[in-house]
Amino acid sequence: MKTGIMGGTFDPIHYGHLLAAEEARRNLGIDRLIFVPTGDPPFKRDITPAEDRYAMTLLATAGVLEYSVSRIEIDRKEPTHTVDTLRAFIKSGINPEDLYFITGLDAMLSITQWFDYEKIPELCTLVTARRPGYPVSGIENLPKFVRDKLKYIEIPQFAISSTEIRERARDGRGIRFLVPHLVQIYIESNSLYKKI
Ligand code: NAP
């Protein structure tokens, strides 16, 4: 049984994340995908409360049999580190050979700054998305033991980011069809991103 951990701030979750998750699931034969919204990201301030990001992730993934959402990082009181999350999943019975950690390319490129990053390639296979035809620059600077455990999935070009969605929501430019409908309703009815 292969398990994928989809790590991200998800502020908010959008179709780009879902597309990447689904491509990873299909291409790597992953049986179940667990979305793990970050709690208190070590390098970030000024983000939407974790409970809102968790709720949006639940709404975006509801009804998809292979998807679930974990509160593991949200419920941790200390700053969250990927290495601790992976260890917790392994402790719950998953073999490191069957564990995949999926996240965005920009995040993956900063992995050498993550807490205890040297241990991460021993705990899982790393997966990141790239767009077909776009060179992946920066990966060659990562240490070989990281590159050896890194797999790519190709996702269709999709110009969408959480930053842009927050700006559109703030400016009232509309976010329909960029995020799942229930996420759109959640953002609008809670006036998220109105003050960024
Ligand atoms: P981020 O800076 O918000 O995202 C970096 C880039 O990756 C953005 O372009 C983002 O797009 C994209 N992205 C983020 N998550 C993605 C996903 N699951 N699938 C596809 N694209 C994704 O990065 P982050 O969200 O804070 O962190 C990503 C993961 O790395 C989290 O699991 C986090 O815990 C981990 N991390 C760990 C440490 C540590 O252990 N010390 C430090 C940093 C990050 P959007 O902006 O559109 O989302």
Tab-separated table of C-alpha atoms in Angstrom, residues 23-188:
chain	number	residue	atom	x	y	z
A	23	GLU	CA	-0.999	13.199	-11.276
A	24	ALA	CA	1.271	11.944	-8.508
A	25	ARG	CA	-1.316	9.394	-7.431
A	26	ARG	CA	-1.822	8.041	-10.929
A	27	ASN	CA	1.811	8.166	-12.129
A	28	LEU	CA	3.330	6.609	-9.031
A	29	GLY	CA	0.553	4.152	-8.289
A	30	ILE	CA	-0.172	5.729	-4.927
A	31	ASP	CA	-3.107	4.074	-3.157
A	32	ARG	CA	-4.000	6.817	-0.717
A	33	LEU	CA	-3.128	10.478	-0.506
A	34	ILE	CA	-3.096	12.346	2.758
A	35	PHE	CA	-3.182	16.137	2.569
A	36	VAL	CA	-1.243	17.658	5.447
A	37	PRO	CA	-1.846	21.397	5.866
A	38	THR	CA	1.001	23.034	7.764
A	39	GLY	CA	0.418	24.243	11.284
A	40	ASP	CA	2.831	27.004	12.131
A	41	PRO	CA	5.198	27.112	9.117
A	42	PRO	CA	8.779	27.709	10.283
A	43	PHE	CA	9.483	30.324	7.587
A	44	LYS	CA	6.127	32.055	7.331
A	45	ARG	CA	4.112	34.564	9.265
A	46	ASP	CA	0.859	36.248	8.509
A	47	ILE	CA	-1.026	33.293	7.157
A	48	THR	CA	-4.680	32.354	7.475
A	49	PRO	CA	-5.521	30.471	10.695
A	50	ALA	CA	-4.811	26.762	10.415
A	51	GLU	CA	-8.444	25.826	11.139
A	52	ASP	CA	-9.621	27.773	8.067
A	53	ARG	CA	-6.931	26.200	5.855
A	54	TYR	CA	-7.832	22.776	7.237
A	55	ALA	CA	-11.550	23.350	6.588
A	56	MET	CA	-10.873	24.430	2.992
A	57	THR	CA	-8.683	21.365	2.408
A	58	LEU	CA	-11.468	19.135	3.721
A	59	LEU	CA	-14.018	20.824	1.452
A	60	ALA	CA	-11.723	20.503	-1.583
A	61	THR	CA	-11.086	16.791	-1.108
A	62	ALA	CA	-14.461	15.623	0.234
A	63	GLY	CA	-15.909	12.686	-1.649
A	64	VAL	CA	-12.637	11.574	-3.264
A	65	LEU	CA	-12.186	8.022	-2.079
A	66	GLU	CA	-8.370	7.999	-2.083
A	67	TYR	CA	-7.960	11.399	-0.397
A	68	SER	CA	-7.977	12.356	3.254
A	69	VAL	CA	-6.769	15.270	5.347
A	70	SER	CA	-4.585	15.005	8.431
A	71	ARG	CA	-4.490	17.400	11.398
A	72	ILE	CA	-1.069	16.138	12.471
A	73	GLU	CA	0.765	19.419	11.841
A	74	ILE	CA	-2.127	21.649	12.877
A	75	ASP	CA	-2.461	19.941	16.242
A	76	ARG	CA	1.264	20.041	16.972
A	77	LYS	CA	1.970	22.853	19.386
A	78	GLU	CA	5.569	23.421	18.320
A	79	PRO	CA	6.601	24.662	14.829
A	80	THR	CA	6.013	21.864	12.356
A	81	HIS	CA	8.837	20.074	10.591
A	82	THR	CA	8.388	17.642	7.712
A	83	VAL	CA	10.880	15.206	9.247
A	84	ASP	CA	8.659	14.839	12.345
A	85	THR	CA	5.547	14.344	10.233
A	86	LEU	CA	7.212	11.603	8.182
A	87	ARG	CA	8.459	9.897	11.337
A	88	ALA	CA	4.960	9.961	12.789
A	89	PHE	CA	3.487	8.284	9.701
A	90	ILE	CA	6.239	5.661	9.746
A	91	LYS	CA	5.561	5.036	13.433
A	92	SER	CA	1.923	4.427	12.527
A	93	GLY	CA	3.055	1.460	10.415
A	94	ILE	CA	3.964	2.775	6.941
A	95	ASN	CA	7.231	1.511	5.429
A	96	PRO	CA	9.569	4.289	4.237
A	97	GLU	CA	9.717	2.506	0.829
A	98	ASP	CA	5.964	3.012	0.508
A	99	LEU	CA	5.914	6.637	1.646
A	100	TYR	CA	5.980	9.589	-0.793
A	101	PHE	CA	6.230	13.244	0.177
A	102	ILE	CA	4.790	15.537	-2.493
A	103	THR	CA	5.171	19.280	-2.593
A	104	GLY	CA	5.816	22.241	-4.891
A	105	LEU	CA	9.111	22.764	-6.685
A	106	ASP	CA	9.930	26.061	-4.943
A	107	ALA	CA	9.456	24.425	-1.586
A	108	MET	CA	11.524	21.398	-2.609
A	109	LEU	CA	14.378	23.653	-3.731
A	110	SER	CA	14.659	25.002	-0.181
A	111	ILE	CA	14.819	21.554	1.404
A	112	THR	CA	18.423	21.998	2.569
A	113	GLN	CA	17.129	24.709	4.927
A	114	TRP	CA	14.572	22.431	6.527
A	115	PHE	CA	15.063	21.040	9.994
A	116	ASP	CA	17.053	17.764	9.919
A	117	TYR	CA	16.693	17.615	6.136
A	118	GLU	CA	19.500	15.052	5.809
A	119	LYS	CA	17.202	12.451	7.371
A	120	ILE	CA	14.280	13.085	5.012
A	121	PRO	CA	15.509	11.019	2.004
A	122	GLU	CA	15.842	7.994	4.314
A	123	LEU	CA	12.210	8.306	5.325
A	124	CYS	CA	10.419	8.678	1.997
A	125	THR	CA	10.606	9.244	-1.743
A	126	LEU	CA	10.375	12.943	-2.585
A	127	VAL	CA	8.023	14.047	-5.346
A	128	THR	CA	7.662	17.430	-6.968
A	129	ALA	CA	5.701	18.807	-9.887
A	130	ARG	CA	7.174	20.415	-12.960
A	131	ARG	CA	5.567	21.716	-16.084
A	132	PRO	CA	6.358	19.952	-19.354
A	133	GLY	CA	8.901	21.853	-21.416
A	134	TYR	CA	10.075	23.969	-18.488
A	135	PRO	CA	13.631	23.347	-17.325
A	136	VAL	CA	13.970	22.643	-13.645
A	137	SER	CA	16.729	24.957	-12.548
A	138	GLY	CA	18.196	24.738	-9.099
A	139	ILE	CA	17.688	21.009	-8.602
A	140	GLU	CA	21.279	20.345	-9.689
A	141	ASN	CA	22.427	22.308	-6.630
A	142	LEU	CA	20.723	19.932	-4.236
A	143	PRO	CA	22.944	17.266	-2.662
A	144	LYS	CA	23.126	13.987	-4.585
A	145	PHE	CA	21.519	11.964	-1.771
A	146	VAL	CA	18.454	14.227	-2.075
A	147	ARG	CA	18.361	14.148	-5.897
A	148	ASP	CA	18.605	10.360	-5.821
A	149	LYS	CA	15.326	10.201	-3.909
A	150	LEU	CA	13.524	12.842	-5.967
A	151	LYS	CA	10.871	12.008	-8.565
A	152	TYR	CA	9.107	14.433	-10.890
A	153	ILE	CA	5.561	14.461	-12.041
A	154	GLU	CA	4.564	16.548	-15.001
A	155	ILE	CA	1.461	18.667	-14.682
A	156	PRO	CA	-0.216	20.625	-17.464
A	157	GLN	CA	0.702	24.289	-17.515
A	158	PHE	CA	-1.658	25.888	-15.075
A	159	ALA	CA	-0.991	29.512	-14.139
A	160	ILE	CA	-2.531	29.474	-10.706
A	161	SER	CA	-1.120	30.127	-7.266
A	162	SER	CA	-2.446	30.679	-3.779
A	163	THR	CA	-0.912	34.161	-3.844
A	164	GLU	CA	-2.905	35.110	-6.909
A	165	ILE	CA	-6.100	33.694	-5.461
A	166	ARG	CA	-5.640	35.697	-2.245
A	167	GLU	CA	-5.107	38.865	-4.270
A	168	ARG	CA	-8.140	38.216	-6.448
A	169	ALA	CA	-10.289	37.545	-3.368
A	170	ARG	CA	-9.047	40.739	-1.742
A	171	ASP	CA	-9.728	42.827	-4.855
A	172	GLY	CA	-13.110	41.231	-5.532
A	173	ARG	CA	-11.930	39.947	-8.945
A	174	GLY	CA	-13.539	36.553	-8.462
A	175	ILE	CA	-12.057	33.127	-7.803
A	176	ARG	CA	-14.706	30.917	-9.385
A	177	PHE	CA	-13.208	27.913	-11.252
A	178	LEU	CA	-9.773	28.515	-9.680
A	179	VAL	CA	-10.738	26.697	-6.491
A	180	PRO	CA	-13.418	24.046	-5.868
A	181	HIS	CA	-16.871	25.581	-5.485
A	182	LEU	CA	-17.182	24.874	-1.756
A	183	VAL	CA	-13.772	26.466	-1.131
A	184	GLN	CA	-14.920	29.550	-3.025
A	185	ILE	CA	-18.062	29.741	-0.856
A	186	TYR	CA	-15.971	29.299	2.311
A	187	ILE	CA	-13.580	32.083	1.332
A	188	GLU	CA	-16.370	34.462	0.408
